[in-house]
Amino acid sequence: MITPSPRDRFALARYVVCALLLATAPAKAEDKIDPETERKAFQAFFFAKFPKVAKEEFGNGPYAVNESMRKQWKEMMEFPPYEFALDEGHAEWDKPFANGRRYADCFDNKGQGVRQTYPRFIAATGQVETLEGAINRCRVENGEKPLDPMTGLMASLAAVMSESSQGKPFAIVIPDDPRALAAYERGEEFFYSRKGQLGVSCASCHMSPAGERMRGDILAPALGIMAAMPIYRSDWGSMGTSIRRLSTCSFMTRAQPLKADDEDYRDLEYFLSYMSNGIPIVGPGTRP
Amino acid sequence: MTEPGIPHQPWPSGLAPQMTKSLLAFVLIAAAALPAPAHASDVAAGQKLALDRSKGNCLACHTIKGGDAPSSVGRKLADMKRRFPNRADLVEILTDEPNRNVIAPMPAFGRNHVLTPDEIEKIIDFLYTL
């Protein structure tokens, strides 16, 4: 039996809006999607849903929106479980590659305080590059092997870059290039599409139900959802990058997780981070 | 406040996917035609299906009396006879809740073949004991 995949309300909404535009204003049929307008609406939704949560707090996910979680967090933060990752990351960051160059040579401002500008659209490839992708490209261009983008040393390096960017608001750029806008749109489409055997979308869990309890977890609001990455999760017993988290969530929808560097995940992260423009980086983070 | 990208909510039902509708109608007619006796064994089987993480996994989103780790994504499943006197409503919810409410986080268990119509009936037998 063929089961039609349910169009998410978002897709439907856009379809209807487009249809209305076509019907009422044929001259404006080519109206482009305006990410900035969408970002404002996205943020307004969460500010209205959580009127007591300060903008700066959204990156703290479950702790921003749940009081009892917040208490546990304060206790956990007396000995932040990501300290070891920062130590490991700093040692690696300062160590020269075999060719004498360093990580710092690959990044703007020597890699200090730039995490909020990732993911980036790269004109040369026409694709989105995540922070972890940039770290691996740096390694490969300097004759080193790429790292596992999910955890371990990669998470430690990402932690170092987040640490030096704390407090800097997300500043994702969509350059004036149709391929960049297309990447944003694909990310948006992914976020709102129902996938996997369960047929649920990212939005199903991180929009309206944000702040609600799902077994032991409190669902993080989609706004600021990348700001604490990488995170130490007690669940995992180790550090994980944003890609590790996206794979875990794919798995929960009973969808086959994509390859870690799949373009779909990069576009998704591009969209989510753009939606969080203005929300400060708080990573590395810790989660129950 | 509605979610961004959505002109209004709940979604006008006329916009729901048509194919899904006819499938659902079929399921509903089939369900209505069957008498549904709630044997004790069905209740137990239904409870198992509801709690099984690879089946209903209802506790991920709902609180159920006697279940561990209460969740609050959906409402507490309680007082079901009073709230859902019409069994067909529950069949519809378990078959395809996103068809009733397009933003529902609840999976379309029936339509996505996570639960068979027979399994859905057993879960409903269990729900009516709550």
Short mmCIF file of C-alpha atoms in Angstrom, two decimals:
data_model
loop_
_atom_site.label_atom_id
_atom_site.label_comp_id
_atom_site.label_asym_id
_atom_site.label_seq_id
_atom_site.Cartn_x
_atom_site.Cartn_y
_atom_site.Cartn_z
CA MET A 1 0.00 0.00 0.00
CA ILE A 2 1.31 3.44 -0.82
CA THR A 3 1.28 5.78 2.12
CA PRO A 4 1.32 9.42 1.17
CA SER A 5 3.84 11.29 3.23
CA PRO A 6 1.96 13.91 5.19
CA ARG A 7 2.80 17.39 4.09
CA ASP A 8 3.77 19.29 7.13
CA ARG A 9 1.78 22.37 7.93
CA PHE A 10 4.76 24.39 6.99
CA ALA A 11 4.89 23.07 3.50
CA LEU A 12 1.14 23.43 3.31
CA ALA A 13 1.27 26.93 4.65
CA ARG A 14 3.81 27.94 2.13
CA TYR A 15 1.87 26.33 -0.62
CA VAL A 16 -1.23 28.25 0.39
CA VAL A 17 0.65 31.51 0.73
CA CYS A 18 2.15 31.01 -2.70
CA ALA A 19 -1.23 30.17 -4.14
CA LEU A 20 -2.69 33.30 -2.59
CA LEU A 21 0.15 35.40 -3.90
CA LEU A 22 -0.33 33.99 -7.35
CA ALA A 23 -4.05 34.58 -7.20
CA THR A 24 -4.04 38.06 -5.77
CA ALA A 25 -0.83 39.56 -7.05
CA PRO A 26 0.39 37.93 -10.23
CA ALA A 27 3.02 40.61 -10.62
CA LYS A 28 4.59 39.52 -7.35
CA ALA A 29 4.54 35.80 -8.09
CA GLU A 30 8.31 35.72 -8.02
CA ASP A 31 8.47 36.98 -4.45
CA LYS A 32 11.57 35.44 -2.92
CA ILE A 33 11.65 33.75 0.44
CA ASP A 34 13.02 36.23 2.88
CA PRO A 35 15.04 34.44 5.58
CA GLU A 36 15.16 37.57 7.72
CA THR A 37 11.37 37.80 7.91
CA GLU A 38 11.22 34.10 8.69
CA ARG A 39 13.84 34.47 11.41
CA LYS A 40 11.87 37.23 13.11
CA ALA A 41 8.68 35.16 13.09
CA PHE A 42 10.55 32.11 14.38
CA GLN A 43 12.06 34.05 17.26
CA ALA A 44 8.80 35.84 18.05
CA PHE A 45 7.14 32.45 18.44
CA PHE A 46 9.60 31.43 21.15
CA PHE A 47 9.69 34.81 22.89
CA ALA A 48 5.90 34.64 23.16
CA LYS A 49 5.98 31.01 24.32
CA PHE A 50 8.60 31.69 26.99
CA PRO A 51 8.05 35.30 28.01
CA LYS A 52 10.21 34.91 31.13
CA VAL A 53 13.24 33.47 29.38
CA ALA A 54 15.85 36.09 28.45
CA LYS A 55 17.17 36.04 24.92
CA GLU A 56 20.68 35.24 26.19
CA GLU A 57 19.37 32.09 27.91
CA PHE A 58 17.92 30.20 24.96
CA GLY A 59 21.19 28.48 24.19
CA ASN A 60 20.91 26.67 27.52
CA GLY A 61 18.11 24.54 26.09
CA PRO A 62 16.32 22.51 28.75
CA TYR A 63 17.86 24.57 31.55
CA ALA A 64 16.49 27.78 30.10
CA VAL A 65 12.91 26.56 30.14
CA ASN A 66 12.67 24.27 33.19
CA GLU A 67 13.29 25.35 36.75
CA SER A 68 14.07 21.98 38.33
CA MET A 69 16.45 21.08 35.50
CA ARG A 70 18.13 24.37 36.10
CA LYS A 71 18.87 23.45 39.71
CA GLN A 72 20.46 20.13 38.72
CA TRP A 73 22.51 22.03 36.18
CA LYS A 74 23.90 24.47 38.74
CA GLU A 75 25.08 21.50 40.77
CA MET A 76 26.61 19.80 37.76
CA MET A 77 28.44 22.98 36.83
CA GLU A 78 30.49 22.93 40.01
CA PHE A 79 32.63 20.38 38.18
CA PRO A 80 31.76 20.91 34.52
CA PRO A 81 32.07 17.50 32.82
CA TYR A 82 33.49 19.11 29.68
CA GLU A 83 36.62 20.38 31.46
CA PHE A 84 38.68 17.41 30.31
CA ALA A 85 37.59 18.07 26.72
CA LEU A 86 38.75 21.68 27.01
CA ASP A 87 42.12 20.53 28.34
CA GLU A 88 42.51 18.00 25.56
CA GLY A 89 41.30 20.53 22.99
CA HIS A 90 43.70 23.28 24.05
CA ALA A 91 46.67 20.88 23.94
CA GLU A 92 45.69 19.76 20.44
CA TRP A 93 44.93 23.30 19.27
CA ASP A 94 48.40 24.52 20.24
CA LYS A 95 50.27 21.57 18.75
CA PRO A 96 51.71 22.24 15.26
CA PHE A 97 50.90 19.83 12.40
CA ALA A 98 53.78 17.80 10.90
CA ASN A 99 54.24 20.60 8.32
CA GLY A 100 54.66 23.20 11.07
CA ARG A 101 51.36 24.98 10.48
CA ARG A 102 48.60 25.15 13.07
CA TYR A 103 44.81 25.09 13.36
CA ALA A 104 44.91 28.81 14.06
CA ASP A 105 46.38 29.40 10.58
CA CYS A 106 43.22 28.04 8.95
CA PHE A 107 40.72 30.42 10.54
CA ASP A 108 39.82 34.10 10.62
CA ASN A 109 41.22 35.83 13.69
CA LYS A 110 43.35 32.74 14.43
CA GLY A 111 40.14 30.89 15.28
CA GLN A 112 39.39 33.07 18.31
CA GLY A 113 35.76 34.14 18.75
CA VAL A 114 34.52 32.96 15.36
CA ARG A 115 32.30 30.00 16.24
CA GLN A 116 29.15 32.13 15.90
CA THR A 117 29.82 32.53 12.16
CA TYR A 118 29.52 28.78 11.46
CA PRO A 119 28.10 27.07 9.44
CA ARG A 120 29.21 29.16 6.46
CA PHE A 121 28.30 29.10 2.82
CA ILE A 122 31.48 28.54 0.78
CA ALA A 123 31.29 30.06 -2.69
CA ALA A 124 34.06 27.87 -4.10
CA THR A 125 32.16 24.64 -3.43
CA GLY A 126 28.66 26.09 -3.53
CA GLN A 127 27.98 24.21 -0.28
CA VAL A 128 27.60 24.82 3.42
CA GLU A 129 30.54 24.07 5.71
CA THR A 130 30.06 23.41 9.42
CA LEU A 131 32.59 24.21 12.12
CA GLU A 132 33.60 20.56 12.28
CA GLY A 133 33.86 20.47 8.48
CA ALA A 134 36.20 23.49 8.60
CA ILE A 135 38.37 21.83 11.25
CA ASN A 136 38.65 18.67 9.17
CA ARG A 137 39.39 20.64 6.00
CA CYS A 138 42.16 22.43 7.90
CA ARG A 139 43.64 19.09 8.88
CA VAL A 140 43.42 17.56 5.43
CA GLU A 141 44.89 20.64 3.72
CA ASN A 142 47.81 20.33 6.10
CA GLY A 143 48.42 16.67 5.45
CA GLU A 144 46.64 15.28 8.51
CA LYS A 145 43.88 12.68 8.62
CA PRO A 146 40.31 13.91 9.18
CA LEU A 147 38.77 13.28 12.62
CA ASP A 148 35.51 11.58 13.49
CA PRO A 149 33.15 14.58 13.33
CA MET A 150 30.85 13.31 16.08
CA THR A 151 32.91 13.05 19.25
CA GLY A 152 36.41 12.66 20.73
CA LEU A 153 39.13 15.03 19.63
CA MET A 154 36.82 16.83 17.21
CA ALA A 155 34.38 17.65 20.01
CA SER A 156 37.32 18.88 22.12
CA LEU A 157 38.51 21.21 19.35
CA ALA A 158 34.98 22.49 18.78
CA ALA A 159 34.73 23.08 22.54
CA VAL A 160 37.82 25.27 22.44
CA MET A 161 36.43 27.32 19.57
CA SER A 162 33.07 27.70 21.35
CA GLU A 163 34.74 28.74 24.58
CA SER A 164 36.50 31.66 22.93
CA SER A 165 33.20 32.71 21.34
CA GLN A 166 31.00 32.66 24.45
CA GLY A 167 28.61 35.59 24.55
CA LYS A 168 28.98 36.36 20.85
CA PRO A 169 25.58 36.26 19.15
CA PHE A 170 25.09 33.89 16.23
CA ALA A 171 25.91 35.84 13.07
CA ILE A 172 25.20 33.46 10.20
CA VAL A 173 25.41 35.03 6.76
CA ILE A 174 23.39 34.03 3.73
CA PRO A 175 25.42 35.68 0.96
CA ASP A 176 23.72 37.01 -2.13
CA ASP A 177 24.09 33.78 -4.05
CA PRO A 178 21.13 31.67 -5.15
CA ARG A 179 22.93 28.51 -4.02
CA ALA A 180 23.18 29.86 -0.47
CA LEU A 181 19.48 30.66 -0.35
CA ALA A 182 18.75 27.22 -1.79
CA ALA A 183 20.81 25.60 0.99
CA TYR A 184 18.86 27.58 3.59
CA GLU A 185 15.58 26.51 2.02
CA ARG A 186 16.57 22.85 1.93
CA GLY A 187 17.50 23.06 5.60
CA GLU A 188 14.16 24.62 6.40
CA GLU A 189 12.32 21.98 4.42
CA PHE A 190 14.19 19.25 6.32
CA PHE A 191 13.33 20.79 9.67
CA TYR A 192 9.60 20.82 8.99
CA SER A 193 9.26 17.55 7.02
CA ARG A 194 7.94 14.46 8.64
CA LYS A 195 10.46 11.67 8.22
CA GLY A 196 11.28 8.20 9.35
CA GLN A 197 8.99 5.35 10.24
CA LEU A 198 7.26 7.47 12.88
CA GLY A 199 6.65 10.28 10.44
CA VAL A 200 7.61 13.09 12.82
CA SER A 201 9.64 16.20 12.04
CA CYS A 202 12.26 18.12 14.00
CA ALA A 203 9.55 20.73 14.49
CA SER A 204 7.25 18.06 15.99
CA CYS A 205 9.50 17.93 19.04
CA HIS A 206 11.32 21.26 19.16
CA MET A 207 8.62 23.84 18.29
CA SER A 208 5.26 23.63 20.13
CA PRO A 209 6.29 20.90 22.60
CA ALA A 210 9.51 22.71 23.61
CA GLY A 211 9.80 22.76 27.40
CA GLU A 212 7.62 19.67 27.77
CA ARG A 213 8.87 16.48 29.33
CA MET A 214 9.73 13.49 27.15
CA ARG A 215 10.59 10.69 29.59
CA GLY A 216 13.71 11.94 31.37
CA ASP A 217 14.31 14.88 29.03
CA ILE A 218 12.94 18.36 28.69
CA LEU A 219 12.61 19.21 25.01
CA ALA A 220 14.91 22.07 24.01
CA PRO A 221 13.38 24.97 22.07
CA ALA A 222 14.58 25.10 18.45
CA LEU A 223 15.67 28.68 19.06
CA GLY A 224 19.30 28.64 20.18
CA ILE A 225 19.44 24.86 19.82
CA MET A 226 22.98 24.96 18.37
CA ALA A 227 24.38 27.58 20.75
CA ALA A 228 25.67 25.15 23.39
CA MET A 229 27.40 22.75 21.00
CA PRO A 230 29.43 20.68 21.57
CA ILE A 231 27.78 19.17 24.63
CA TYR A 232 28.67 16.62 27.25
CA ARG A 233 25.63 14.37 27.76
CA SER A 234 25.51 12.12 30.80
CA ASP A 235 23.34 9.87 28.62
CA TRP A 236 26.24 9.41 26.22
CA GLY A 237 28.91 9.54 28.90
CA SER A 238 31.00 11.64 26.54
CA MET A 239 31.12 14.75 24.40
CA GLY A 240 29.17 15.10 21.18
CA THR A 241 29.10 17.64 18.38
CA SER A 242 25.94 18.97 16.78
CA ILE A 243 26.12 16.18 14.21
CA ARG A 244 26.08 13.56 16.93
CA ARG A 245 22.92 15.14 18.31
CA LEU A 246 21.23 15.33 14.90
CA SER A 247 22.01 11.65 14.28
CA THR A 248 20.57 10.74 17.66
CA CYS A 249 17.38 12.66 16.88
CA SER A 250 17.12 11.08 13.41
CA PHE A 251 17.38 7.74 15.10
CA MET A 252 14.53 8.65 17.48
CA THR A 253 12.22 9.26 14.55
CA ARG A 254 13.17 5.77 13.40
CA ALA A 255 14.81 7.26 10.34
CA GLN A 256 18.15 5.96 9.13
CA PRO A 257 20.64 8.64 10.27
CA LEU A 258 22.48 10.22 7.35
CA LYS A 259 26.25 10.23 6.93
CA ALA A 260 27.81 12.73 9.33
CA ASP A 261 28.93 15.06 6.57
CA ASP A 262 25.78 14.69 4.49
CA GLU A 263 24.79 17.90 2.77
CA ASP A 264 21.26 17.60 4.18
CA TYR A 265 22.56 17.83 7.75
CA ARG A 266 24.81 20.76 6.85
CA ASP A 267 21.89 22.61 5.29
CA LEU A 268 19.75 21.81 8.32
CA GLU A 269 22.37 23.21 10.64
CA TYR A 270 22.70 26.29 8.44
CA PHE A 271 18.96 26.95 8.70
CA LEU A 272 18.81 26.33 12.46
CA SER A 273 21.82 28.51 13.17
CA TYR A 274 20.48 31.29 10.98
CA MET A 275 17.18 31.15 12.90
CA SER A 276 19.28 31.72 16.04
CA ASN A 277 21.04 34.84 14.78
CA GLY A 278 21.26 37.17 17.77
CA ILE A 279 21.30 34.35 20.35
CA PRO A 280 24.72 34.20 22.05
CA ILE A 281 27.02 31.18 22.02
CA VAL A 282 27.07 29.43 25.40
CA GLY A 283 29.06 26.31 24.53
CA PRO A 284 30.59 24.02 25.40
CA GLY A 285 27.48 22.76 27.18
CA THR A 286 26.40 19.99 29.49
CA ARG A 287 23.17 17.99 29.37
CA PRO A 288 21.61 15.34 31.59
CA MET B 1 0.58 32.71 18.96
CA THR B 2 0.73 30.33 16.04
CA GLU B 3 3.95 28.77 14.88
CA PRO B 4 5.80 30.66 12.19
CA GLY B 5 4.91 29.82 8.65
CA ILE B 6 1.34 29.04 9.58
CA PRO B 7 -1.44 31.45 8.74
CA HIS B 8 -3.90 29.99 11.22
CA GLN B 9 -4.48 27.06 13.47
CA PRO B 10 -5.99 24.54 13.73
CA TRP B 11 -5.51 23.76 10.12
CA PRO B 12 -8.70 23.91 8.05
CA SER B 13 -9.62 20.30 7.59
CA GLY B 14 -10.27 20.78 3.88
CA LEU B 15 -6.52 21.09 3.43
CA ALA B 16 -5.64 17.71 4.88
CA PRO B 17 -4.08 15.27 2.42
CA GLN B 18 -6.88 13.73 0.40
CA MET B 19 -5.39 10.29 -0.06
CA THR B 20 -4.93 9.98 3.65
CA LYS B 21 -8.55 10.90 4.14
CA SER B 22 -9.90 8.12 1.99
CA LEU B 23 -7.59 5.59 3.58
CA LEU B 24 -8.74 6.75 6.97
CA ALA B 25 -12.38 6.56 5.96
CA PHE B 26 -11.78 2.97 4.93
CA VAL B 27 -10.14 2.15 8.22
CA LEU B 28 -12.94 3.82 10.15
CA ILE B 29 -15.67 1.99 8.29
CA ALA B 30 -13.82 -1.29 8.76
CA ALA B 31 -13.41 -0.55 12.45
CA ALA B 32 -17.03 0.46 12.95
CA ALA B 33 -18.18 -2.76 11.29
CA LEU B 34 -16.32 -4.89 13.81
CA PRO B 35 -17.69 -5.40 17.26
CA ALA B 36 -14.81 -4.89 19.65
CA PRO B 37 -15.04 -7.11 22.68
CA ALA B 38 -12.44 -6.24 25.30
CA HIS B 39 -11.09 -9.53 26.53
CA ALA B 40 -8.71 -9.38 29.47
CA SER B 41 -6.02 -10.82 27.22
CA ASP B 42 -6.52 -7.97 24.75
CA VAL B 43 -6.16 -5.43 27.54
CA ALA B 44 -2.89 -7.01 28.65
CA ALA B 45 -1.66 -7.24 25.07
CA GLY B 46 -2.74 -3.65 24.48
CA GLN B 47 -0.87 -2.46 27.55
CA LYS B 48 2.26 -4.22 26.37
CA LEU B 49 1.97 -2.67 22.90
CA ALA B 50 1.36 0.78 24.36
CA LEU B 51 4.41 0.63 26.61
CA ASP B 52 6.78 -1.18 24.22
CA ARG B 53 9.37 1.34 23.05
CA SER B 54 9.50 -0.10 19.57
CA LYS B 55 5.70 -0.11 19.24
CA GLY B 56 3.44 2.55 20.78
CA ASN B 57 6.05 4.04 23.07
CA CYS B 58 3.18 6.16 24.40
CA LEU B 59 5.13 7.00 27.56
CA ALA B 60 7.56 9.06 25.51
CA CYS B 61 4.84 11.68 25.27
CA HIS B 62 2.02 10.80 27.67
CA THR B 63 1.70 10.02 31.32
CA ILE B 64 -0.08 6.73 32.01
CA LYS B 65 -1.02 5.51 35.45
CA GLY B 66 1.56 2.97 36.58
CA GLY B 67 4.03 3.92 33.88
CA ASP B 68 7.47 5.25 34.76
CA ALA B 69 9.00 8.57 33.62
CA PRO B 70 5.93 10.77 33.14
CA SER B 71 5.93 12.80 29.91
CA SER B 72 3.98 15.92 29.13
CA VAL B 73 4.21 16.32 25.36
CA GLY B 74 0.61 15.07 25.06
CA ARG B 75 -2.09 15.00 27.75
CA LYS B 76 -2.26 12.41 30.48
CA LEU B 77 -4.10 9.32 29.23
CA ALA B 78 -6.77 9.00 31.86
CA ASP B 79 -10.54 9.05 32.19
CA MET B 80 -10.71 7.70 28.67
CA LYS B 81 -14.30 6.36 28.70
CA ARG B 82 -15.69 9.73 29.62
CA ARG B 83 -13.46 11.74 27.32
CA PHE B 84 -13.75 9.42 24.34
CA PRO B 85 -17.16 7.76 24.47
CA ASN B 86 -16.87 7.20 20.75
CA ARG B 87 -14.39 4.41 20.04
CA ALA B 88 -13.98 5.53 16.44
CA ASP B 89 -12.36 8.74 17.67
CA LEU B 90 -9.59 6.77 19.31
CA VAL B 91 -9.16 4.63 16.21
CA GLU B 92 -8.76 7.82 14.23
CA ILE B 93 -6.27 9.34 16.68
CA LEU B 94 -4.14 6.21 16.75
CA THR B 95 -4.33 5.70 13.01
CA ASP B 96 -3.45 9.20 11.92
CA GLU B 97 -3.43 12.03 14.46
CA PRO B 98 -1.44 14.35 12.15
CA ASN B 99 -4.34 14.13 9.75
CA ARG B 100 -6.65 15.55 12.42
CA ASN B 101 -4.16 18.13 13.59
CA VAL B 102 -1.49 18.84 11.05
CA ILE B 103 1.02 20.05 13.66
CA ALA B 104 0.46 17.12 16.01
CA PRO B 105 3.78 15.68 17.20
CA MET B 106 2.02 12.36 17.65
CA PRO B 107 3.08 9.82 15.03
CA ALA B 108 0.56 8.44 12.53
CA PHE B 109 0.86 4.95 13.98
CA GLY B 110 -1.65 3.27 11.70
CA ARG B 111 -0.90 5.02 8.46
CA ASN B 112 2.83 4.52 8.93
CA HIS B 113 2.37 0.82 9.70
CA VAL B 114 3.96 1.12 13.12
CA LEU B 115 0.79 -0.46 14.54
CA THR B 116 -1.62 -2.74 12.70
CA PRO B 117 -5.40 -2.12 12.94
CA ASP B 118 -5.58 -5.14 15.25
CA GLU B 119 -2.86 -3.76 17.51
CA ILE B 120 -4.65 -0.42 17.60
CA GLU B 121 -7.84 -2.15 18.76
CA LYS B 122 -5.92 -3.86 21.57
CA ILE B 123 -4.35 -0.59 22.68
CA ILE B 124 -7.79 1.00 22.76
CA ASP B 125 -9.05 -1.85 24.93
CA PHE B 126 -6.25 -1.00 27.29
CA LEU B 127 -6.93 2.75 27.09
CA TYR B 128 -10.54 2.16 28.15
CA THR B 129 -9.28 0.72 31.42
CA LEU B 130 -7.60 4.04 32.23
#
